[in-house]
Amino acid sequence: MSRVTAAAWALSPVAAAILAIGLTWLTGFSQRTALPGMVDARFYGFFLDRYPLFAAAIVYGLARLLVATLRPGPSGPVRRVVGGAVAITGLLAACLYPTFGGPTLRAGFATGGMAFLTGQSMAVAYGLGAASAAFVFGLALGLGGLLTAGTFRESGGWGRWLLARGGRVLMRILALWFALAVLGLAHAAGLGAWPRRPLAGWEAGLAAALVLLAFLPHALLSLALLSVAPFSLPGSAGSTAGRRIGHHRSAAG
């Protein structure tokens, strides 16, 4: 995979989230927009008012799962289609069930609120809440990625594989922690009353800048991890075959 192609796969979810903000501004989408009653009742509400840019996080997550489904890899087309459908359903449930925010924002709000009520400072409570939300959001993304694109093998057996996977998961969760913490500061940064009214042009620019700042670290991390070739679990047939190929090459050399 060339560097340009890898960069396109890794950065396209950020572009999708920013494009969604642009479309929201161009169409004037807000609570004044007529929606079906069921959608209206489940979409608008406290969490959208309080954390409006989480809507961009949902777009980012969906685009990330679509990339994992479409990007070349070891899994077959049936697994990609079925796994991708299940992964997208899981992410939507984590972000929108029973209403906007889903378990993701509810976990963050509950964790941060309890931390503040037990005497923690607002900054600490906010950080803990963002971490909790990032864990739920990252869990949905991570499981979705495993369903669609398979997994990775590290030479050296299960111990090294688990260590490598654990390191990647930790880095991704930290990047999502940063992302959701930045998005949660939208009102403090000056974003207006959307979705109660349409976005102004400067508000759309501010929202796009916040989304770029929030998700660029996660996208760059994904770009860095794309340099790792896909492979199978340690001890599996693919792993054994790979070691045999390496052994034969060494013998031939």
Coordinates of C-alpha atoms in Angstrom, one line a residue:
M1 CA 0.0 0.0 0.0
S2 CA 1.5 3.4 -1.1
R3 CA 1.8 6.2 1.4
V4 CA -0.8 8.3 -0.6
T5 CA -3.3 5.4 -0.5
A6 CA -2.7 4.8 3.2
A7 CA -3.1 8.5 4.0
A8 CA -6.4 8.5 2.0
W9 CA -7.8 5.6 3.9
A10 CA -6.7 7.0 7.3
L11 CA -7.8 10.6 6.8
S12 CA -11.1 10.1 4.9
P13 CA -13.1 9.7 8.1
V14 CA -12.0 13.1 9.3
A15 CA -12.9 14.6 5.9
A16 CA -16.3 12.9 6.2
A17 CA -17.0 14.5 9.6
I18 CA -16.0 17.9 8.3
L19 CA -18.1 17.5 5.2
A20 CA -21.1 16.6 7.4
I21 CA -20.6 20.0 9.2
G22 CA -20.4 21.8 5.9
L23 CA -23.6 20.1 4.7
T24 CA -25.3 21.0 8.0
W25 CA -24.4 24.6 7.5
L26 CA -25.4 24.7 3.8
T27 CA -28.8 23.1 4.3
G28 CA -29.6 25.0 7.5
F29 CA -30.3 21.8 9.3
S30 CA -31.5 22.4 12.9
Q31 CA -34.5 21.7 15.2
R32 CA -36.5 23.8 12.9
T33 CA -36.1 21.2 10.2
A34 CA -39.1 18.9 9.9
L35 CA -38.3 15.3 10.8
P36 CA -40.4 12.3 11.3
G37 CA -41.9 12.2 14.8
M38 CA -40.0 9.1 15.9
V39 CA -36.6 10.6 14.7
D40 CA -37.4 14.0 16.2
A41 CA -38.2 12.5 19.6
R42 CA -35.0 10.4 19.7
F43 CA -32.5 12.8 18.1
Y44 CA -33.1 16.2 19.7
G45 CA -32.8 16.6 23.4
F46 CA -30.4 17.2 26.3
F47 CA -27.3 15.4 25.0
L48 CA -27.4 17.0 21.6
D49 CA -27.9 20.5 23.2
R50 CA -25.0 19.9 25.6
Y51 CA -22.6 18.0 23.3
P52 CA -23.6 19.0 19.7
L53 CA -20.3 18.0 18.0
F54 CA -20.8 14.4 19.1
A55 CA -22.9 14.2 16.0
A56 CA -19.6 14.7 14.0
A57 CA -18.1 11.9 16.1
I58 CA -20.8 9.5 15.0
V59 CA -20.1 10.4 11.4
Y60 CA -16.4 9.8 12.0
G61 CA -17.0 6.5 13.6
L62 CA -19.3 5.3 10.8
A63 CA -16.8 6.4 8.2
R64 CA -14.0 4.6 10.1
L65 CA -16.0 1.4 10.0
L66 CA -16.7 1.8 6.3
V67 CA -13.0 2.3 5.6
A68 CA -12.3 -0.9 7.6
T69 CA -14.9 -2.7 5.5
L70 CA -13.6 -1.5 2.1
R71 CA -9.9 -1.4 2.7
P72 CA -7.9 -4.3 1.3
G73 CA -7.2 -6.9 4.0
P74 CA -7.1 -10.6 4.8
S75 CA -10.9 -11.1 5.4
G76 CA -13.2 -12.2 2.6
P77 CA -16.1 -10.3 1.1
V78 CA -18.8 -12.1 3.0
R79 CA -17.2 -11.4 6.4
R80 CA -16.7 -7.8 5.4
V81 CA -20.4 -7.3 4.4
V82 CA -21.9 -9.1 7.3
G83 CA -19.3 -7.9 9.8
G84 CA -19.6 -4.3 8.5
A85 CA -23.4 -4.4 8.9
V86 CA -23.1 -5.7 12.5
A87 CA -20.4 -3.2 13.3
I88 CA -22.3 -0.2 12.0
T89 CA -25.4 -1.4 13.9
G90 CA -23.4 -1.7 17.1
L91 CA -21.9 1.8 16.7
L92 CA -25.3 3.3 16.1
A93 CA -26.6 1.6 19.2
A94 CA -23.7 2.8 21.3
C95 CA -24.3 6.4 20.1
L96 CA -28.0 6.7 19.5
Y97 CA -29.9 4.2 21.7
P98 CA -32.3 5.0 23.3
T99 CA -31.8 8.6 22.2
F100 CA -28.9 10.7 21.0
G101 CA -25.7 10.1 22.9
G102 CA -26.6 6.5 23.7
P103 CA -24.5 4.6 26.3
T104 CA -21.4 6.6 25.2
L105 CA -22.5 10.0 26.4
R106 CA -24.5 8.7 29.2
A107 CA -21.5 6.8 30.6
G108 CA -19.4 10.0 30.3
F109 CA -22.0 12.2 31.9
A110 CA -22.6 9.8 34.8
T111 CA -18.9 9.2 35.4
G112 CA -18.1 12.9 35.3
G113 CA -21.2 13.9 37.4
M114 CA -20.4 11.3 40.1
A115 CA -16.7 12.4 40.2
F116 CA -17.8 16.0 40.7
L117 CA -20.3 15.1 43.4
T118 CA -17.7 13.2 45.3
G119 CA -15.5 16.3 45.6
Q120 CA -13.3 16.2 42.5
S121 CA -12.6 19.4 40.6
M122 CA -14.5 20.2 37.5
A123 CA -11.4 19.6 35.3
V124 CA -10.8 16.2 36.8
A125 CA -14.5 15.2 36.6
Y126 CA -14.6 16.4 33.0
G127 CA -11.5 14.3 32.2
L128 CA -12.9 11.2 33.8
G129 CA -16.2 11.6 32.0
A130 CA -14.4 12.0 28.6
A131 CA -12.3 8.9 29.4
S132 CA -15.4 6.9 30.1
A133 CA -17.2 8.0 26.9
A134 CA -14.0 7.3 24.9
F135 CA -13.9 3.8 26.3
V136 CA -17.4 3.0 25.2
F137 CA -17.0 4.7 21.8
G138 CA -13.6 3.0 21.3
L139 CA -15.0 -0.4 22.3
A140 CA -17.7 -0.1 19.6
L141 CA -15.1 1.0 17.0
G142 CA -12.6 -1.7 18.0
L143 CA -15.1 -4.6 18.0
G144 CA -16.4 -3.3 14.6
G145 CA -12.9 -3.3 13.2
L146 CA -12.3 -6.9 14.3
L147 CA -15.6 -8.0 12.8
T148 CA -14.8 -6.5 9.4
A149 CA -11.0 -6.5 8.9
G150 CA -9.7 -9.4 10.9
T151 CA -6.8 -9.2 13.3
F152 CA -3.1 -9.1 13.4
R153 CA -0.3 -11.4 14.3
E154 CA 3.1 -10.5 15.8
S155 CA 6.0 -12.9 15.5
G156 CA 7.0 -14.3 18.9
G157 CA 3.8 -16.0 20.1
W158 CA 0.8 -15.0 22.2
G159 CA 2.6 -12.9 24.7
R160 CA 4.1 -10.5 22.2
W161 CA 0.8 -10.5 20.3
L162 CA -1.2 -9.5 23.4
L163 CA 1.4 -6.9 24.3
A164 CA 1.3 -5.4 20.8
R165 CA -2.5 -5.4 20.7
G166 CA -2.8 -3.9 24.2
G167 CA -0.4 -1.1 23.2
R168 CA -2.4 -0.3 20.1
V169 CA -5.7 -0.4 22.0
L170 CA -4.3 2.0 24.7
M171 CA -3.0 4.4 22.1
R172 CA -6.4 4.4 20.3
I173 CA -8.3 5.0 23.5
L174 CA -6.0 7.9 24.5
A175 CA -6.5 9.4 21.1
L176 CA -10.3 9.1 21.4
W177 CA -10.2 10.5 24.9
F178 CA -8.5 13.6 23.5
A179 CA -11.0 13.7 20.7
L180 CA -14.1 13.6 22.8
A181 CA -12.7 16.0 25.4
V182 CA -12.1 18.5 22.6
L183 CA -15.6 18.0 21.1
G184 CA -17.1 18.5 24.6
L185 CA -15.7 22.0 24.8
A186 CA -17.6 23.2 21.7
H187 CA -19.8 25.6 23.7
A188 CA -16.9 26.9 25.8
A189 CA -15.0 27.5 22.5
G190 CA -17.8 29.7 21.3
L191 CA -20.1 27.5 19.3
G192 CA -23.6 28.9 19.3
A193 CA -27.0 27.4 20.0
W194 CA -27.1 24.8 17.2
P195 CA -29.2 22.7 16.9
R196 CA -31.8 25.1 18.2
R197 CA -31.1 27.3 15.3
P198 CA -29.0 26.9 12.0
L199 CA -25.3 27.2 12.1
A200 CA -23.8 30.5 11.1
G201 CA -20.9 30.5 8.7
W202 CA -18.2 31.3 11.3
E203 CA -19.7 28.6 13.7
A204 CA -19.4 26.0 10.9
G205 CA -15.8 27.0 10.5
L206 CA -15.2 26.8 14.2
A207 CA -16.9 23.4 14.4
A208 CA -14.8 22.1 11.5
A209 CA -11.6 23.3 13.2
L210 CA -12.6 21.6 16.4
V211 CA -13.4 18.3 14.6
L212 CA -10.1 18.4 12.8
L213 CA -8.2 19.1 16.0
A214 CA -10.1 16.4 17.8
F215 CA -9.7 13.5 15.4
L216 CA -6.4 14.2 13.6
P217 CA -4.4 12.4 16.3
H218 CA -6.6 9.3 16.0
A219 CA -6.4 9.5 12.2
L220 CA -2.6 9.8 12.2
L221 CA -2.3 6.9 14.6
S222 CA -4.4 4.8 12.2
L223 CA -2.1 5.9 9.4
A224 CA 0.9 4.8 11.4
L225 CA -0.7 1.4 12.1
L226 CA -1.6 0.8 8.5
S227 CA 2.1 0.1 7.9
V228 CA 1.6 -3.2 9.8
A229 CA 0.8 -5.9 7.3
P230 CA -2.3 -8.0 8.0
F231 CA -1.8 -11.5 9.4
S232 CA -3.4 -14.2 11.5
L233 CA -3.4 -15.1 15.1
P234 CA -0.3 -16.6 16.6
G235 CA -0.3 -20.4 16.3
S236 CA -2.9 -20.3 13.5
A237 CA -2.4 -21.8 10.1
G238 CA -1.5 -18.5 8.6
S239 CA 1.1 -17.9 11.3
T240 CA 2.6 -21.3 10.8
A241 CA 2.7 -20.8 7.1
G242 CA 4.4 -17.5 7.5
R243 CA 7.1 -19.0 9.7
R244 CA 7.6 -21.8 7.2
I245 CA 8.1 -19.3 4.4
G246 CA 10.6 -17.4 6.5
H247 CA 12.4 -20.6 7.4
H248 CA 12.7 -21.6 3.7
R249 CA 13.9 -18.2 2.7
S250 CA 16.5 -18.3 5.4
A251 CA 17.6 -21.8 4.2
A252 CA 17.7 -20.6 0.6
G253 CA 19.8 -17.6 1.6

